[in-house]
Short mmCIF file of C-alpha atoms and ligand atoms in Angstrom, two decimals:
data_model
loop_
_atom_site.label_atom_id
_atom_site.label_comp_id
_atom_site.label_asym_id
_atom_site.label_seq_id
_atom_site.Cartn_x
_atom_site.Cartn_y
_atom_site.Cartn_z
CA MET V 107 -0.08 0.06 0.04
CA LYS V 108 1.24 3.46 -1.13
CA HIS V 109 0.58 6.66 0.70
CA ASN V 110 0.55 9.34 -2.33
CA PHE V 111 1.80 12.84 -0.89
CA GLY V 112 2.60 13.74 -4.51
CA ALA V 113 2.03 17.44 -5.60
CA GLY V 114 0.03 16.67 -8.92
CA PRO V 115 -1.29 15.19 -10.75
CA CYS V 116 -2.62 13.63 -7.27
CA ILE V 117 -4.26 11.15 -5.41
CA LEU V 118 -7.90 10.26 -6.20
CA PRO V 119 -10.60 8.05 -4.65
CA LYS V 120 -10.02 4.38 -5.09
CA GLU V 121 -13.68 4.02 -6.48
CA VAL V 122 -12.72 6.51 -8.62
CA PHE V 123 -10.50 5.15 -10.17
CA GLU V 124 -11.71 1.36 -10.47
CA ARG V 125 -14.90 3.15 -12.16
CA ALA V 126 -12.27 4.95 -14.43
CA ALA V 127 -11.02 1.90 -15.51
CA GLU V 128 -14.36 0.15 -15.84
CA ALA V 129 -14.88 3.19 -18.40
CA VAL V 130 -12.30 2.23 -20.09
CA LEU V 131 -13.48 -1.09 -20.60
CA ASN V 132 -17.68 -0.15 -21.18
CA PHE V 133 -18.76 2.90 -21.55
CA ASN V 134 -21.92 2.02 -23.18
CA GLY V 135 -20.67 -0.81 -25.31
CA LEU V 136 -17.73 1.55 -26.12
CA SER V 137 -14.26 2.63 -24.27
CA ILE V 138 -14.96 5.83 -22.81
CA LEU V 139 -11.59 6.60 -24.92
CA GLU V 140 -13.03 6.25 -28.42
CA VAL V 141 -16.85 7.33 -27.99
CA SER V 142 -17.08 10.57 -29.78
CA HIS V 143 -17.71 13.34 -27.78
CA ARG V 144 -20.52 14.63 -30.17
CA HIS V 145 -22.63 11.39 -29.17
CA LYS V 146 -25.50 12.13 -26.57
CA ASP V 147 -24.13 9.17 -23.82
CA PHE V 148 -20.71 11.70 -23.57
CA VAL V 149 -22.82 15.42 -23.62
CA ALA V 150 -24.40 13.53 -21.05
CA VAL V 151 -21.34 13.46 -18.79
CA MET V 152 -20.19 17.36 -20.18
CA ASP V 153 -23.20 18.65 -18.73
CA GLU V 154 -23.16 16.50 -15.70
CA ALA V 155 -19.46 17.48 -14.62
CA ILE V 156 -20.49 21.18 -15.34
CA ASP V 157 -23.63 20.41 -13.17
CA LEU V 158 -21.64 18.98 -10.36
CA VAL V 159 -19.48 21.81 -9.81
CA LYS V 160 -21.67 24.35 -9.92
CA LYS V 161 -23.58 21.58 -7.30
CA THR V 162 -20.87 21.15 -5.37
CA LEU V 163 -19.67 24.86 -5.04
CA ASN V 164 -23.08 26.05 -5.08
CA VAL V 165 -22.55 28.62 -8.08
CA PRO V 166 -24.78 31.07 -8.37
CA SER V 167 -26.95 32.00 -11.35
CA GLY V 168 -25.12 34.32 -13.46
CA TYR V 169 -21.76 32.16 -13.74
CA SER V 170 -21.61 29.76 -16.38
CA VAL V 171 -18.53 26.94 -15.77
CA CYS V 172 -16.54 25.11 -18.81
CA TYR V 173 -13.54 22.53 -19.38
CA LEU V 174 -10.62 23.60 -21.58
CA GLN V 175 -7.37 22.05 -22.32
CA GLY V 176 -3.84 23.86 -21.92
CA GLY V 177 -3.39 23.80 -17.66
CA ALA V 178 -3.60 26.80 -15.24
CA THR V 179 -0.58 27.96 -17.34
CA LEU V 180 -2.85 28.18 -20.17
CA GLY V 181 -5.19 30.20 -17.93
CA PHE V 182 -2.70 32.56 -17.46
CA THR V 183 -3.35 34.13 -20.77
CA VAL V 184 -6.76 33.12 -21.05
CA VAL V 185 -7.52 35.29 -17.87
CA ALA V 186 -5.65 38.47 -19.51
CA LEU V 187 -7.12 38.00 -22.64
CA ASN V 188 -10.70 37.87 -21.80
CA MET V 189 -10.65 40.05 -18.62
CA MET V 190 -8.12 43.29 -20.59
CA ARG V 191 -10.58 46.37 -20.41
CA GLU V 192 -9.40 49.50 -21.64
CA LYS V 193 -6.75 49.81 -18.90
CA LYS V 194 -5.00 47.03 -20.19
CA ARG V 195 -3.70 47.29 -16.51
CA ALA V 196 -4.16 44.34 -14.04
CA GLY V 197 -3.33 44.37 -10.69
CA TYR V 198 -1.43 40.80 -9.33
CA ILE V 199 -0.35 39.82 -5.99
CA ASN V 200 2.83 37.58 -6.46
CA THR V 201 3.15 35.03 -4.04
CA GLY V 202 5.28 32.53 -5.83
CA THR V 203 5.91 30.41 -8.67
CA TRP V 204 2.24 30.32 -10.12
CA SER V 205 1.70 34.00 -9.48
CA SER V 206 4.77 34.83 -11.38
CA GLY V 207 3.98 32.49 -14.20
CA ALA V 208 0.58 34.70 -14.48
CA ILE V 209 2.01 37.86 -13.77
CA LYS V 210 4.70 36.54 -17.35
CA GLU V 211 1.81 35.12 -19.42
CA ALA V 212 -0.25 38.93 -18.84
CA LYS V 213 2.14 41.04 -19.95
CA LYS V 214 2.73 39.10 -22.71
CA VAL V 215 -0.39 39.63 -23.64
CA GLY V 216 0.25 43.44 -23.73
CA MET V 217 -1.13 43.98 -19.90
CA GLU V 218 0.40 46.39 -17.93
CA VAL V 219 0.80 44.86 -14.27
CA ASP V 220 0.85 46.38 -11.21
CA VAL V 221 2.33 44.26 -8.33
CA PHE V 222 0.54 46.24 -5.51
CA ALA V 223 1.31 43.20 -3.12
CA SER V 224 4.08 40.24 -2.92
CA SER V 225 5.91 38.55 -0.21
CA GLU V 226 9.38 37.78 -2.80
CA ASP V 227 10.68 39.71 0.20
CA LYS V 228 10.80 36.67 2.58
CA LYS V 229 11.03 33.99 0.01
CA PHE V 230 7.27 33.71 -0.50
CA THR V 231 7.04 32.26 2.59
CA TYR V 232 3.85 34.08 3.50
CA ILE V 233 0.77 35.77 2.11
CA PRO V 234 0.66 40.06 1.75
CA LYS V 235 -1.98 41.36 3.87
CA LYS V 236 -1.02 45.42 4.07
CA TYR V 237 -1.88 46.29 0.93
CA ALA V 238 -3.37 49.13 -0.75
CA ILE V 239 -5.23 47.73 -4.15
CA PRO V 240 -5.15 50.39 -6.82
CA ASP V 241 -8.54 51.66 -8.50
CA ASN V 242 -7.71 51.75 -12.12
CA LEU V 243 -7.04 48.67 -12.72
CA ASP V 244 -9.00 46.10 -14.84
CA TYR V 245 -8.99 43.13 -12.38
CA ILE V 246 -7.13 41.83 -9.53
CA HIS V 247 -5.50 38.23 -9.25
CA PHE V 248 -3.95 36.33 -6.58
CA THR V 249 -3.00 32.64 -6.40
CA SER V 250 -5.46 31.02 -4.04
CA ASN V 251 -2.55 28.52 -2.98
CA ASN V 252 0.57 28.08 -3.57
CA THR V 253 1.49 25.07 -4.18
CA ILE V 254 5.22 24.97 -4.20
CA TYR V 255 5.92 27.07 -1.12
CA GLY V 256 2.93 25.89 1.01
CA THR V 257 1.20 29.01 1.75
CA GLN V 258 -2.52 29.85 0.99
CA PHE V 259 -4.92 32.75 1.67
CA LYS V 260 -7.23 32.28 4.39
CA SER V 261 -9.61 35.20 3.63
CA PHE V 262 -9.60 36.78 0.15
CA PRO V 263 -8.76 40.02 -1.33
CA LYS V 264 -11.65 42.48 -0.48
CA THR V 265 -12.16 44.64 -3.36
CA LYS V 266 -15.04 46.34 -6.06
CA LEU V 267 -12.33 45.46 -8.77
CA PRO V 268 -13.31 42.56 -10.91
CA LEU V 269 -11.41 39.60 -8.93
CA VAL V 270 -9.79 36.62 -10.70
CA SER V 271 -8.37 33.28 -8.99
CA ASP V 272 -5.90 30.39 -9.81
CA MET V 273 -7.43 27.51 -7.28
CA SER V 274 -5.70 25.14 -8.85
CA SER V 275 -4.39 23.55 -5.68
CA ASP V 276 -7.52 23.76 -2.97
CA ILE V 277 -10.50 24.36 -4.99
CA PHE V 278 -12.83 21.79 -3.88
CA SER V 279 -10.85 21.30 -0.73
CA LYS V 280 -13.03 23.80 1.33
CA GLU V 281 -16.29 26.24 0.93
CA ILE V 282 -15.52 29.50 -1.01
CA ASN V 283 -18.13 32.29 -2.35
CA VAL V 284 -17.95 31.89 -6.00
CA GLY V 285 -20.33 35.05 -5.90
CA GLU V 286 -17.06 37.16 -5.31
CA PHE V 287 -15.06 35.91 -8.07
CA ASP V 288 -15.59 37.02 -11.89
CA ILE V 289 -13.24 34.15 -12.84
CA ILE V 290 -11.85 31.02 -10.92
CA TYR V 291 -9.61 28.57 -12.96
CA ALA V 292 -7.73 26.04 -11.83
CA GLY V 293 -5.95 23.02 -13.36
CA ALA V 294 -7.60 19.35 -13.00
CA GLN V 295 -5.04 17.18 -11.99
CA LYS V 296 -4.57 19.28 -8.28
CA ASN V 297 -7.82 18.06 -6.46
CA LEU V 298 -10.57 17.38 -9.64
CA GLY V 299 -9.35 14.95 -11.72
CA PRO V 300 -7.03 13.64 -14.30
CA ALA V 301 -4.34 16.50 -15.90
CA GLY V 302 -6.04 17.47 -19.44
CA ALA V 303 -8.82 19.16 -18.25
CA THR V 304 -9.03 23.11 -17.09
CA LEU V 305 -11.82 23.98 -15.11
CA TYR V 306 -13.35 27.77 -15.58
CA ILE V 307 -15.57 29.25 -13.46
CA VAL V 308 -16.77 32.59 -15.09
CA LYS V 309 -19.38 34.97 -14.24
CA ASP V 310 -21.49 35.78 -17.72
CA SER V 311 -21.30 39.35 -17.08
CA VAL V 312 -17.50 39.53 -18.18
CA LEU V 313 -17.64 37.76 -21.35
CA GLY V 314 -17.27 39.37 -24.32
CA LYS V 315 -16.09 42.52 -23.13
CA SER V 316 -11.89 42.04 -24.01
CA SER V 317 -10.36 45.21 -25.26
CA SER V 318 -7.58 42.73 -26.89
CA THR V 319 -7.30 42.77 -30.85
CA PHE V 320 -5.85 39.32 -30.40
CA MET V 321 -8.42 36.57 -29.42
CA PRO V 322 -7.73 33.16 -30.64
CA THR V 323 -11.26 31.67 -30.91
CA TYR V 324 -9.70 28.57 -28.37
CA LEU V 325 -9.03 31.30 -25.41
CA ASP V 326 -12.56 33.47 -25.78
CA LEU V 327 -14.68 32.21 -22.61
CA LYS V 328 -17.84 33.54 -24.50
CA GLN V 329 -17.26 31.29 -27.72
CA GLN V 330 -16.22 28.06 -25.15
CA ILE V 331 -19.15 28.80 -22.99
CA GLU V 332 -21.40 29.36 -26.07
CA LYS V 333 -20.49 26.00 -27.31
CA GLU V 334 -20.64 24.41 -24.27
CA SER V 335 -16.77 23.31 -23.75
CA MET V 336 -17.56 21.69 -26.95
CA LEU V 337 -15.74 24.21 -29.09
CA ASN V 338 -13.47 21.56 -30.60
CA THR V 339 -12.73 18.16 -29.14
CA PRO V 340 -12.85 18.27 -25.02
CA PRO V 341 -10.70 16.20 -22.97
CA VAL V 342 -12.83 13.37 -22.65
CA PHE V 343 -11.40 11.35 -20.04
CA SER V 344 -10.08 13.80 -18.17
CA VAL V 345 -14.03 15.15 -18.08
CA TYR V 346 -15.26 11.86 -17.15
CA VAL V 347 -13.20 11.25 -14.13
CA ALA V 348 -13.27 14.72 -13.05
CA MET V 349 -17.43 14.06 -13.05
CA LEU V 350 -16.74 10.23 -11.32
CA ASN V 351 -14.88 12.31 -8.48
CA LEU V 352 -16.91 15.05 -8.30
CA GLN V 353 -20.54 12.72 -7.50
CA ASN V 354 -17.95 10.67 -5.31
CA LEU V 355 -17.48 14.44 -3.39
CA ILE V 356 -21.05 14.88 -3.23
CA GLU V 357 -21.68 11.15 -1.93
CA THR V 358 -18.89 11.45 0.92
CA GLY V 359 -20.65 14.66 2.13
CA GLY V 360 -19.44 17.19 -0.18
CA VAL V 361 -17.22 20.43 0.14
CA GLY V 362 -18.18 20.84 3.84
CA ALA V 363 -17.55 17.54 5.41
CA MET V 364 -14.16 17.43 3.25
CA GLN V 365 -13.08 20.90 4.54
CA LYS V 366 -13.19 18.72 7.98
CA LYS V 367 -11.46 15.84 6.92
CA ASN V 368 -8.65 18.43 5.40
CA GLU V 369 -8.27 20.88 8.77
CA ALA V 370 -8.16 17.70 10.30
CA LYS V 371 -5.11 15.98 8.20
CA ALA V 372 -3.39 19.49 8.30
CA LYS V 373 -3.95 20.11 12.15
CA LEU V 374 -1.99 16.47 12.87
CA LEU V 375 0.49 16.95 10.49
CA TYR V 376 1.58 20.79 11.49
CA ASP V 377 1.18 19.77 15.09
CA GLU V 378 4.27 16.85 14.79
CA ILE V 379 6.43 19.37 12.83
CA ASP V 380 5.60 21.59 15.83
CA ARG V 381 6.29 19.26 18.66
CA ASN V 382 9.01 17.62 16.79
CA GLU V 383 12.41 18.84 17.39
CA LEU V 384 14.03 17.78 14.41
CA PHE V 385 11.23 19.27 11.66
CA GLN V 386 10.32 22.79 11.40
CA GLY V 387 7.90 24.28 8.93
CA CYS V 388 9.09 26.42 5.94
CA VAL V 389 6.37 29.06 6.12
CA GLU V 390 4.23 31.39 8.40
CA LYS V 391 2.00 29.76 10.81
CA GLU V 392 -1.04 31.94 9.77
CA ASP V 393 -0.31 31.41 6.25
CA ARG V 394 0.06 27.53 6.48
CA SER V 395 -1.32 25.86 3.33
CA ASP V 396 -3.98 22.54 4.61
CA MET V 397 -3.68 21.50 1.02
CA ASN V 398 0.34 21.46 0.63
CA VAL V 399 2.47 21.34 4.04
CA THR V 400 6.17 22.51 3.34
CA PHE V 401 9.22 21.32 6.18
CA LEU V 402 12.76 20.63 6.54
CA LEU V 403 14.69 18.89 8.55
CA LYS V 404 16.37 21.05 11.21
CA ASP V 405 19.75 19.33 10.12
CA ASP V 406 19.90 18.39 6.49
CA SER V 407 22.90 15.79 7.12
CA ARG V 408 20.36 13.47 8.39
CA SER V 409 18.30 13.25 5.48
CA GLN V 410 19.30 10.33 4.17
CA GLU V 411 17.76 8.62 7.02
CA PHE V 412 14.98 10.23 7.16
CA ASP V 413 14.39 9.28 3.55
CA VAL V 414 14.92 5.87 4.03
CA LEU V 415 12.38 5.45 6.95
CA TRP V 416 9.09 7.49 4.83
CA LYS V 417 10.09 5.13 1.70
CA ASN V 418 10.17 2.41 3.51
CA ALA V 419 6.85 2.94 5.36
CA GLY V 420 5.51 3.23 1.48
CA ILE V 421 5.03 7.10 1.40
CA VAL V 422 5.92 8.50 -2.12
CA GLY V 423 5.89 12.07 -3.35
CA LEU V 424 7.46 13.63 -0.29
CA PRO V 425 10.72 15.36 -1.87
CA GLY V 426 9.65 19.74 -1.67
CA HIS V 427 9.64 20.84 -5.51
CA ARG V 428 12.58 21.00 -6.90
CA SER V 429 13.05 24.51 -7.03
CA VAL V 430 13.07 25.04 -3.44
CA GLY V 431 13.87 21.52 -1.42
CA GLY V 432 13.13 20.07 1.22
CA TYR V 433 9.79 17.99 2.18
CA ARG V 434 6.56 18.31 0.73
CA ALA V 435 3.34 16.90 2.00
CA SER V 436 0.73 17.25 -0.36
CA MET V 437 -2.68 15.80 1.32
CA TYR V 438 -5.66 16.61 -1.67
CA ASN V 439 -8.74 15.73 -1.29
CA ALA V 440 -8.55 11.53 -1.40
CA LEU V 441 -5.42 11.38 0.73
CA PRO V 442 -6.56 9.96 4.27
CA ILE V 443 -5.73 10.81 7.56
CA GLU V 444 -4.60 7.45 8.07
CA SER V 445 -1.66 8.20 5.81
CA VAL V 446 -0.67 11.32 7.23
CA LYS V 447 -0.99 9.23 10.58
CA VAL V 448 1.82 6.41 8.64
CA LEU V 449 4.24 9.99 8.21
CA VAL V 450 3.71 11.50 11.96
CA ASP V 451 4.75 8.01 12.78
CA VAL V 452 7.78 7.92 10.54
CA MET V 453 8.64 11.12 12.23
CA LYS V 454 8.11 10.29 15.55
CA GLU V 455 10.45 7.07 14.56
CA PHE V 456 12.89 9.37 13.58
CA GLU V 457 13.16 11.55 16.52
CA ARG V 458 13.68 8.17 18.82
CA THR V 459 16.53 6.87 16.60
CA TYR V 460 18.22 10.29 16.29
C1 PLP L 246 0.09 23.07 -10.56
C2 PLP L 246 -0.68 24.83 -10.57
C3 PLP L 246 -0.10 25.64 -11.73
C4 PLP L 246 0.21 25.04 -13.02
O1 PLP L 246 -0.70 24.03 -13.37
P1 PLP L 246 -0.72 23.28 -15.29
O2 PLP L 246 -2.34 22.56 -14.97
O3 PLP L 246 0.03 22.37 -14.89
O4 PLP L 246 -0.52 24.08 -15.64
C5 PLP L 246 -0.63 26.42 -11.72
N1 PLP L 246 -1.11 27.14 -10.80
C6 PLP L 246 -1.30 26.82 -9.50
C7 PLP L 246 -1.67 26.76 -8.19
C8 PLP L 246 -0.43 24.80 -9.62
O5 PLP L 246 -0.90 24.45 -8.33
#
């Protein structure tokens, strides 16, 4: 039995893997991999995958949901192009690698970017809280959970300006008020499904208002939503598995119940990091992510011994991102608390043998 703490593509519930495997062999007589995306059987899957997002997140009326490809990385461009207005000026909060990527791509399509808040001064180990939001901006963008550094917004920026968030690594992990946002986007592979699909939740009133002269059809959310995510061949399998996972989320109590489980998992591990003298967390306590827990060994020379212990316990995916090192325990929805207990036990065993 493996305990998958990988940062993504992520663990999904076993039942979802089983049902996905069944559909590869038999989806109404065909394989889900060969079915036409225009066939009513798949159109029904797409409709349900969209509907379940609205249901699980209580998406208010006046919002649409669509699935594109290209990951959150293409999302950086999509949101800039679609939210560009006359000012061609946007405000970004820089909290790490993914925010920086979003800023870079916005600039590439001709946006002037005002980074009015950043945690770069302390190597992205906190979430900026004291800042003034300029008002001459087309929109505000932030990354709700910083997958690599292990920080997470516990409350969202308050602004009258349109608000856009990359929620790739914490969407569906906790309750959110979608009504605060104009666009939420997320690569599926962190908490929703397999890689290949990218989720967009979009306020209808922002559609078709871009001032950009460059707007490839595929990147135009208005056209994507009008075509119900079927403008071209959608990532059929990825959407199918996302649908299964959302069904499973509802069957197991929905986002509210999931939030409680995720908070319990995070508390268990952070408590051990704080108690155990051999370890230390990497970021400000109040900004710690419930999804991606980053920590270090105080004495790095013992890392080989620690690595042997957790590997022998069946743990995989624990090394930190190649750009920061240390350790990162990603604890997405499907990771059971039992796996976190195994990791905590390994940390205790390491303490005893030290
Ligand atoms: C993983 C991740 C990305 C990149 O996602 P892709 O789907 O691989 O493009 C962007 N933002 C955040 C917050 C992420 O965790």
